[in-house]
Tab-separated table of C-alpha atoms and ligand atoms in Angstrom:
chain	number	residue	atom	x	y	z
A	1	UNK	CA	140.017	69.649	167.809
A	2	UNK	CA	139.028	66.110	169.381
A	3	UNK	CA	141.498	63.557	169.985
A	4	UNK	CA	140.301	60.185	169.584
A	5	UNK	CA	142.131	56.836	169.943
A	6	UNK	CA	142.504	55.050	166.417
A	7	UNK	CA	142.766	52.077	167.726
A	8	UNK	CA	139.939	51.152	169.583
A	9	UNK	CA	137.044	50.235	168.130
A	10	UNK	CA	134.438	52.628	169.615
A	11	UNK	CA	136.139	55.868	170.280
A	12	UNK	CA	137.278	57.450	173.119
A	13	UNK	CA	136.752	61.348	173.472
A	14	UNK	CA	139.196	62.705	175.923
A	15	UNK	CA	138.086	62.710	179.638
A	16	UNK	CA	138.372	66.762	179.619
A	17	UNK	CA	135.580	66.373	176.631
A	18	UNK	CA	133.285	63.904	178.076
A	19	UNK	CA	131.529	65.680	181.425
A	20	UNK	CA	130.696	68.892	179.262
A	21	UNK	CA	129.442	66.749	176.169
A	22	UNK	CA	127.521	64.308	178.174
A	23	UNK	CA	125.938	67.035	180.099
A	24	UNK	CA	125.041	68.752	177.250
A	25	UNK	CA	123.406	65.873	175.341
A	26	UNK	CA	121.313	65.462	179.303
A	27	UNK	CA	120.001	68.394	178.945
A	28	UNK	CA	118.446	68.336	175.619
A	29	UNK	CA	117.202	65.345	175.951
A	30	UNK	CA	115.300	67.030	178.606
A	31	UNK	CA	113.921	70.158	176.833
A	32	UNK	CA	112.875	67.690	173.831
A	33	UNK	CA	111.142	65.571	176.064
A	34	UNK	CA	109.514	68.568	177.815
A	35	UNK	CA	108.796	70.165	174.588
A	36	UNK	CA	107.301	67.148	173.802
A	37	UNK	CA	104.824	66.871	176.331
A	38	UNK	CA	103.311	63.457	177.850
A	39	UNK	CA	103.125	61.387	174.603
A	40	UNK	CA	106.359	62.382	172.950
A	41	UNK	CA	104.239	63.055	169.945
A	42	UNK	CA	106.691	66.215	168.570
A	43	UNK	CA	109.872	63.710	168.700
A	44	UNK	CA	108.155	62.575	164.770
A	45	UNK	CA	106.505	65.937	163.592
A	46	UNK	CA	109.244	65.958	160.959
A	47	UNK	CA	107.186	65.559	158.231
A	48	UNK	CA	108.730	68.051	154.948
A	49	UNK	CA	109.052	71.840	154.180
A	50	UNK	CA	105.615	72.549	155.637
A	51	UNK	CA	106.756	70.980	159.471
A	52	UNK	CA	109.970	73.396	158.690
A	53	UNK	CA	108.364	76.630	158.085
A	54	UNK	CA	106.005	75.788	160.953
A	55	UNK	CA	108.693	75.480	163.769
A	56	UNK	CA	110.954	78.620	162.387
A	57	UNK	CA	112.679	79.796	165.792
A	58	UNK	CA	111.320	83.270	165.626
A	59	UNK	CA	114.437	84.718	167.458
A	60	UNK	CA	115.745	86.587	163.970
A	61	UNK	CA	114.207	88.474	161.240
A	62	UNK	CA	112.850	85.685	158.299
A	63	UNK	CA	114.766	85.006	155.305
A	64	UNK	CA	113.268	82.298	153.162
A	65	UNK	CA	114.143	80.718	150.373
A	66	UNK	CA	112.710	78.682	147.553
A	67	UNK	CA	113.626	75.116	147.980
A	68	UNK	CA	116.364	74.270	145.841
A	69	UNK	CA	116.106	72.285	142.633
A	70	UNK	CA	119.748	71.939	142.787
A	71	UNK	CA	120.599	67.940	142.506
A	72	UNK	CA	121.348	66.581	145.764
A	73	UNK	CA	120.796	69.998	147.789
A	74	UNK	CA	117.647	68.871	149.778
A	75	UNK	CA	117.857	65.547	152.237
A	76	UNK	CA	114.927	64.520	153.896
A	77	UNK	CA	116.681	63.304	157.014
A	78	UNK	CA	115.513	65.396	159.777
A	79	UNK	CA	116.802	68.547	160.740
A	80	UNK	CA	118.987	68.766	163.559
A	81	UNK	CA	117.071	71.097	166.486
A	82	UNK	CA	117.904	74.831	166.148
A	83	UNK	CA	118.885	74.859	169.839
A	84	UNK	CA	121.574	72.209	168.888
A	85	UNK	CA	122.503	73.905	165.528
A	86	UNK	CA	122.845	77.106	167.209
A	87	UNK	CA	124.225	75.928	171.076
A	88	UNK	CA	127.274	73.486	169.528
A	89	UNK	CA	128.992	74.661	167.478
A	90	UNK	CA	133.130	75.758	166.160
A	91	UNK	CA	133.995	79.309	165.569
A	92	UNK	CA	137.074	79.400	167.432
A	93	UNK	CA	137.531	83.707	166.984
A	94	UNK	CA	135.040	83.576	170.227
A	95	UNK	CA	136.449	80.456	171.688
A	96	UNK	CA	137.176	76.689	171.451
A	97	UNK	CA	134.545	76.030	173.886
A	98	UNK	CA	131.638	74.383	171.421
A	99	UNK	CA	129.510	76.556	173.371
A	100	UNK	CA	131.332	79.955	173.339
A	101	UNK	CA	130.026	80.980	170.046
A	102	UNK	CA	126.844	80.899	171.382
A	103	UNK	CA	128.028	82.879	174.465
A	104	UNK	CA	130.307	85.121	172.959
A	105	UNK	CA	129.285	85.941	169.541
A	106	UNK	CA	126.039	88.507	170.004
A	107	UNK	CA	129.482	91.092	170.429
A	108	UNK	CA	129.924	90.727	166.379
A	109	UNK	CA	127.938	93.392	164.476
A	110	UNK	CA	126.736	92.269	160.953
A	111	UNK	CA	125.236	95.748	159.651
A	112	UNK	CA	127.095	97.598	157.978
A	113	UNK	CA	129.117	94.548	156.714
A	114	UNK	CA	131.200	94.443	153.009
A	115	UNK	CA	132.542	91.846	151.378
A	116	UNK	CA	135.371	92.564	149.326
A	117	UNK	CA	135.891	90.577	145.949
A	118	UNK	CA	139.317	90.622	144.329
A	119	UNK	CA	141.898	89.311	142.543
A	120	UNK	CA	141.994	87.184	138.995
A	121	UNK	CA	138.605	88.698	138.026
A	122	UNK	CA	136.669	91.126	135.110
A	123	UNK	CA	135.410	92.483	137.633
A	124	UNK	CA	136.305	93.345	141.333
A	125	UNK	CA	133.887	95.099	143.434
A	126	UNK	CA	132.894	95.857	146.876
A	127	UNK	CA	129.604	94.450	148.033
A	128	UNK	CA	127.621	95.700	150.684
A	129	UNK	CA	125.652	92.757	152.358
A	130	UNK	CA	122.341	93.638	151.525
A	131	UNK	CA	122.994	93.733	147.936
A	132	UNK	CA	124.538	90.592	147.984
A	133	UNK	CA	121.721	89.064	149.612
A	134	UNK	CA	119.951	89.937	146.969
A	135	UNK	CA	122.233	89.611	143.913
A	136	UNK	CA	120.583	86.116	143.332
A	137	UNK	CA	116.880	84.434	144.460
A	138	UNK	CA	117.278	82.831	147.899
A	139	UNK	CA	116.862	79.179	148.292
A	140	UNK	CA	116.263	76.861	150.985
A	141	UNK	CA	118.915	73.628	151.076
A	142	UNK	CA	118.972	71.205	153.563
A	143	UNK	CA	122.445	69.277	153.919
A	144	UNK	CA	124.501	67.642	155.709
A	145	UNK	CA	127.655	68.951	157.777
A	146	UNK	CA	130.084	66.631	158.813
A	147	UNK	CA	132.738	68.137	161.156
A	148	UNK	CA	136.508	66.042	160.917
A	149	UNK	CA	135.797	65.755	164.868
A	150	UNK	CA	133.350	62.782	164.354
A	151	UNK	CA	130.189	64.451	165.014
A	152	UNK	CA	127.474	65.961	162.006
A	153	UNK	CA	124.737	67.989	161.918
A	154	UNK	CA	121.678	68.412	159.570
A	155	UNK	CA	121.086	72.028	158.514
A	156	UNK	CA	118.360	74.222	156.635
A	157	UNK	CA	120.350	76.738	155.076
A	158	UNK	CA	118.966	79.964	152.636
A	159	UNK	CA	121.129	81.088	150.518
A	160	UNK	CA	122.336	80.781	146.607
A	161	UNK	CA	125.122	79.099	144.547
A	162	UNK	CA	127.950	80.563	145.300
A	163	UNK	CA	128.830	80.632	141.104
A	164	UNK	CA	125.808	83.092	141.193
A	165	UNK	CA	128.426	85.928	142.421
A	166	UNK	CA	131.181	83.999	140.669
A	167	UNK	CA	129.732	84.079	137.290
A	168	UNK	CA	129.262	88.402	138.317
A	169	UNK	CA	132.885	89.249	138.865
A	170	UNK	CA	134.114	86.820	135.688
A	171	UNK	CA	136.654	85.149	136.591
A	172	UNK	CA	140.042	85.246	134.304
A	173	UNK	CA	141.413	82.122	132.621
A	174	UNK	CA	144.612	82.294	135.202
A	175	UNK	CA	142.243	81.684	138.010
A	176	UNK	CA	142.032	78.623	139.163
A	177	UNK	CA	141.599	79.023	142.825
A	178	UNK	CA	139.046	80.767	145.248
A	179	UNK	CA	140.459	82.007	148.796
A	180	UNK	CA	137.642	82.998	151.640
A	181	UNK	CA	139.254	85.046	154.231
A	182	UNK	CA	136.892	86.078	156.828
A	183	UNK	CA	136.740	88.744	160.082
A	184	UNK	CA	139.439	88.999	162.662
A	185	UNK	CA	138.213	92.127	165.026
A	186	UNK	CA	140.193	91.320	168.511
A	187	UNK	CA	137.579	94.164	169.404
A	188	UNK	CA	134.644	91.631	169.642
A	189	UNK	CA	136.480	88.569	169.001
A	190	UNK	CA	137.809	86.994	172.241
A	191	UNK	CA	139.480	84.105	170.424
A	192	UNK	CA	141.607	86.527	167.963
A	193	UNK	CA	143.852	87.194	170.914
A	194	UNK	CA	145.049	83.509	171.136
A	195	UNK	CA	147.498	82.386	168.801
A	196	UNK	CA	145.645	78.904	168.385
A	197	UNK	CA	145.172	79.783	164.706
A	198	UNK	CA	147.066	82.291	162.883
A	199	UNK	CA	144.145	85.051	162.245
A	200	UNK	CA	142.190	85.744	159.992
A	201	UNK	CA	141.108	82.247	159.210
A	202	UNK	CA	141.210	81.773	155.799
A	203	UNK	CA	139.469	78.809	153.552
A	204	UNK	CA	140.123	78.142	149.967
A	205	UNK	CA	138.672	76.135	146.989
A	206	UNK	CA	139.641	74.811	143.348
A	207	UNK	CA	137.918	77.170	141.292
A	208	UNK	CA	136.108	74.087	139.899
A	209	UNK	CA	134.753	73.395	143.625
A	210	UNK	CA	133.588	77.044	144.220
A	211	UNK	CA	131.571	76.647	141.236
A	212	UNK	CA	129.625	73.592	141.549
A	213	UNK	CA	126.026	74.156	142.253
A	214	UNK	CA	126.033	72.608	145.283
A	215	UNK	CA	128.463	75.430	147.083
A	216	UNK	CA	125.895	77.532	148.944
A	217	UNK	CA	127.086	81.280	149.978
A	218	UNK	CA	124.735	80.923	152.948
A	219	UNK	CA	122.839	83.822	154.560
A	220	UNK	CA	120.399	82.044	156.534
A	221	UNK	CA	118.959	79.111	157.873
A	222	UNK	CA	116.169	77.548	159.413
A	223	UNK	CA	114.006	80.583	157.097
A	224	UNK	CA	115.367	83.481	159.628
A	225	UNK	CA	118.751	85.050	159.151
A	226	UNK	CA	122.107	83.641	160.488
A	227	UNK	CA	122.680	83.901	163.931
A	228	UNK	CA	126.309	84.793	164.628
A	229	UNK	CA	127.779	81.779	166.070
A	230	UNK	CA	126.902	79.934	162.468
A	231	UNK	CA	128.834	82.889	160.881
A	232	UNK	CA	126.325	85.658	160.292
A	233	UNK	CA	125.674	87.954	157.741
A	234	UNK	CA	127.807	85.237	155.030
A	235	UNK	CA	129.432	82.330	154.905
A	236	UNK	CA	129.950	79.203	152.623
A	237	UNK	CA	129.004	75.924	152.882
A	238	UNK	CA	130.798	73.095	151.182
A	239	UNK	CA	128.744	69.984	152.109
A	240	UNK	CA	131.082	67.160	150.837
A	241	UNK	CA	133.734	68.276	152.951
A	242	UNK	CA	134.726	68.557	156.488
A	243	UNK	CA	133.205	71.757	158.314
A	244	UNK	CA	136.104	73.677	158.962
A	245	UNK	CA	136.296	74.017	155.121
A	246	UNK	CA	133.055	76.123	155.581
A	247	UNK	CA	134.269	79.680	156.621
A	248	UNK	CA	132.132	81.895	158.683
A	249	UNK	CA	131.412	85.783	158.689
A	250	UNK	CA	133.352	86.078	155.114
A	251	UNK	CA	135.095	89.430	154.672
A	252	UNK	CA	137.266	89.164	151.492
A	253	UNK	CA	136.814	86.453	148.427
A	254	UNK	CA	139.959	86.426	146.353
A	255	UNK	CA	140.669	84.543	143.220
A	256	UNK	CA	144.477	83.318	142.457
A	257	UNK	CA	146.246	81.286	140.721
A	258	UNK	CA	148.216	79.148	143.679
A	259	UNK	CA	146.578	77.088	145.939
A	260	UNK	CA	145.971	79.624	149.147
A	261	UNK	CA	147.065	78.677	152.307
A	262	UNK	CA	144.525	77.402	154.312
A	263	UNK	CA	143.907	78.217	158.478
A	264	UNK	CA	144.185	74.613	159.608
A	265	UNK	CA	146.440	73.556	157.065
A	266	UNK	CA	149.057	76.130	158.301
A	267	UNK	CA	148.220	74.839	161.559
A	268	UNK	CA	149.174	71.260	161.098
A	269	UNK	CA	149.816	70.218	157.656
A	270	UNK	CA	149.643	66.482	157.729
A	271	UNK	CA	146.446	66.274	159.707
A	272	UNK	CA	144.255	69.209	157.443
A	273	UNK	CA	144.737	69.195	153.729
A	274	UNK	CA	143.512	71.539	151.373
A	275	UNK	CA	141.006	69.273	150.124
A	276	UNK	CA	139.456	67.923	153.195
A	277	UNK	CA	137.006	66.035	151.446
A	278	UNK	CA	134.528	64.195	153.563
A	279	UNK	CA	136.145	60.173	153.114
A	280	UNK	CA	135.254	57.256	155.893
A	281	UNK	CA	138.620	55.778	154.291
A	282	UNK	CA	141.170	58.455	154.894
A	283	UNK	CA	142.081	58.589	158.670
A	284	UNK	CA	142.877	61.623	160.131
A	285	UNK	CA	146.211	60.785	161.537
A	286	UNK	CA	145.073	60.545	165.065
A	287	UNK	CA	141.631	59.336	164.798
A	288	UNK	CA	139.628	57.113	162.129
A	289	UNK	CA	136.718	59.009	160.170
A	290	UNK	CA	134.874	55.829	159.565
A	291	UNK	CA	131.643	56.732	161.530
A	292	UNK	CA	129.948	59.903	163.316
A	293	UNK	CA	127.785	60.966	165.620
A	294	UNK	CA	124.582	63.139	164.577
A	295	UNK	CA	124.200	65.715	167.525
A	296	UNK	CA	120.407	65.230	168.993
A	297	UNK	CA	120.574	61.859	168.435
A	298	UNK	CA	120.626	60.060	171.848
A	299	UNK	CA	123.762	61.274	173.709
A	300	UNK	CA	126.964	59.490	174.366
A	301	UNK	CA	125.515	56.070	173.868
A	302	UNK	CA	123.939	56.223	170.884
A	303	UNK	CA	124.762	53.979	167.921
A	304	UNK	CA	126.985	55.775	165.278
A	305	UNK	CA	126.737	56.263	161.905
A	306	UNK	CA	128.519	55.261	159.295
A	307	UNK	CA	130.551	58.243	157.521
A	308	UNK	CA	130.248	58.536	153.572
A	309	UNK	CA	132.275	59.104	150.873
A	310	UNK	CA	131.719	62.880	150.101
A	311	UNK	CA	129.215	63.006	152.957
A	312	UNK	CA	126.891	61.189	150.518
A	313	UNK	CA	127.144	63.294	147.742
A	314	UNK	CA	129.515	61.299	145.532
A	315	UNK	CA	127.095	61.376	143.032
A	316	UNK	CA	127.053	65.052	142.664
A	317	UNK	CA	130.951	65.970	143.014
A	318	UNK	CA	132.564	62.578	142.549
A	319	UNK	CA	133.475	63.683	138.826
A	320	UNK	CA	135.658	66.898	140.400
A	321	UNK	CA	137.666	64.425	141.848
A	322	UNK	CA	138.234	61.620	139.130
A	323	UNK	CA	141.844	60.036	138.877
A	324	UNK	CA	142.880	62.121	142.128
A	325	UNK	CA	144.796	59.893	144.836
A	326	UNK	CA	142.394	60.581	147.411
A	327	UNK	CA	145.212	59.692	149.965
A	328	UNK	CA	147.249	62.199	148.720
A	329	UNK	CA	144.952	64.824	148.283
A	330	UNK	CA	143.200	64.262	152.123
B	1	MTE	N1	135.718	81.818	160.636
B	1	MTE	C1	135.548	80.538	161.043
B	1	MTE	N2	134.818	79.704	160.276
B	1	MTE	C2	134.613	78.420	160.665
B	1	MTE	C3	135.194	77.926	161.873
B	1	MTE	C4	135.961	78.833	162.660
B	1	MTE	O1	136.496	78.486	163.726
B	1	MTE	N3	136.107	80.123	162.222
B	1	MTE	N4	134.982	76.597	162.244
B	1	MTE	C5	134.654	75.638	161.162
B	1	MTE	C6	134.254	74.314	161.642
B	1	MTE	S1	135.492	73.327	162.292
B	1	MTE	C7	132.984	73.815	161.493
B	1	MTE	S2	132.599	72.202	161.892
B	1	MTE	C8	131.878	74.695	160.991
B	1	MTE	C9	130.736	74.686	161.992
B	1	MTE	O2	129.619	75.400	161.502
B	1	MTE	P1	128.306	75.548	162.398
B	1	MTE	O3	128.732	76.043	163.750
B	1	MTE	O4	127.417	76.513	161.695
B	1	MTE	O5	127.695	74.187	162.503
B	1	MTE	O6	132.302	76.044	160.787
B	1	MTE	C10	133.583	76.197	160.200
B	1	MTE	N5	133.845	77.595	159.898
B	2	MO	MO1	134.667	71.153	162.189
């Protein structure tokens, strides 16, 4: 993870980050303005779902979605570019690299693929991931991703609610917790040979969280399928919290009654809680979370944003939250 100074007012990314990040924000500044053409005229082609469907990548097969009617599950800020989306990202199983995913991960087969559901349910079955896909109507959501490095994306997903499968299994009244645990094949997973995380990574969620609407199981994005460096053929994604809470290529979906251990959290306790929530307030203990960067937008020396309490969707999952010491829960 980054290490910023907390002190300084603008922060610092370490020296070893700078030359790769810099370079990489050089270069698509580049292809955009070459996309672009003489007049620049693509830069503002953003213009709703029509502009979307019209620049889908065309490098996987489609998967389209409805667009949600789900409160809060659509901004209109413009997408971040597929190249970026897709080029920078964390999946540390291929690598810590932000651009070893994109390297590394065509190794990771997604067909056949099951996802195992267990635990404090009715219910417990085996999926297989084309029936999942289709256990519920596919919708489009575009939200925000705000990783607890400082930077954030904007993302088209397709998927559904993830209390679409919940609601399936039926959940018993001693479960009050969710736990995602996801693939670790050292086979085609590079990373799973490090000990920089002890494998499989695992996520988990109050059973309260896993239920609200706006928890996508996501199976696509930009209307094509995942590609496998944004966790292909299923992941979730929890948009009020920081990424890592989002777990990629999900194998196993367990409900319990304790609080699961968490990847990062076993890694370092005081610096990744189980909640994780998205809060410009709570530090991280060796970096502030006040503001972010949106990849795309401008390189190194572009003017930050300001982070927001639940990633700006306090109005939709403040309530989950109320009377919780947010310091104490971080
Ligand atoms: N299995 C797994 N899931 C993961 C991670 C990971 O390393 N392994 N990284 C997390 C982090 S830190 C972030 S910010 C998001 C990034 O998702 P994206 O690459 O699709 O933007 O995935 C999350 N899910
Ligand atoms: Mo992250």
């Amino acid at each position: 993870m980054r290490i910023h100074s907390k002190h300084s007012g603008f922060d610092h990314p370490r020296a070893s980050e700078i030359t790769p990040r810099a370079k990489y924000e050089q270069r698509r500044a580049l292809l955009r303005l070459l996309a672009a053409g003489a007049g620049g005229a693509a830069l503002a082609s953003w213009a709703g779902r029509e502009a979307l469907a019209a620049t889908r990548p065309g490098k996987l097969a489609a998967l389209e979605g409805q667009r949600s009617a789900v409160a809060g599950a659509v901004t209109m800020e413009k997408p971040t570019e597929y190249q970026d989306a897709t080029g920078y990202n964390n999946f540390y199983e291929f690598g810590t690299d932000k651009a070893d995913p994109a390297r590394h991960a065509h190794t990771l087969k997604t067909r056949p693929w099951t996802v195992e559901v267990e635990g404090l349910v009715a219910r417990p079955r085996r999926f297989d991931i084309d029936e999942l896909l289709k256990l519920s109507p596919q919708e489009e959501r575009i939200y925000r991703l705000r990783c607890v490095e400082g930077w954030s994306m904007v993302i088209p997903w397709v998927g559904y609610s993830l209390a679409e499968l919940i609601k399936r299994v039926q959940p018993l009244g001693s479960a009050k917790y969710v736990e995602f645990v996801t693939l670790a094949d050292k086979a085609v997973m590079p990373g799973v040979n490090g000990r920089i995380l002890d494998w499989p990574y695992t996520e988990g969620l109050r059973l309260d969280e896993a239920m609200h609407p706006l928890t996508l199981l996501a199976f696509g994005m930009y209307g094509e399928l995942l590609p496998n460096q944004n966790g292909a053929p299923v992941r979730i994604v929890v948009p009020w919290k920081y990424g890592f809470k989002s777990a990629k290529s999900i194998v196993k979906i367990r409900f319990t009654e304790k609080e699961p251990a968490t990847a990062w959290n076993k890694a370092a306790r005081n610096e990744y809680g189980f909640y994780s929530n998205v809060n410009p307030d709570v530090d991280h203990p060796r970096w502030s979370q006040a503001t972010e960067r949106r990849i795309g937008e401008g390189g190194l020396f572009a003017k930050k944003r300001k982070t927001e309490l639940f990633n700006g969707y306090a109005a939709q999952v403040g309530q989950l939250y109320a009377g919780m010491d947010l310091r104490k829960n971080y």
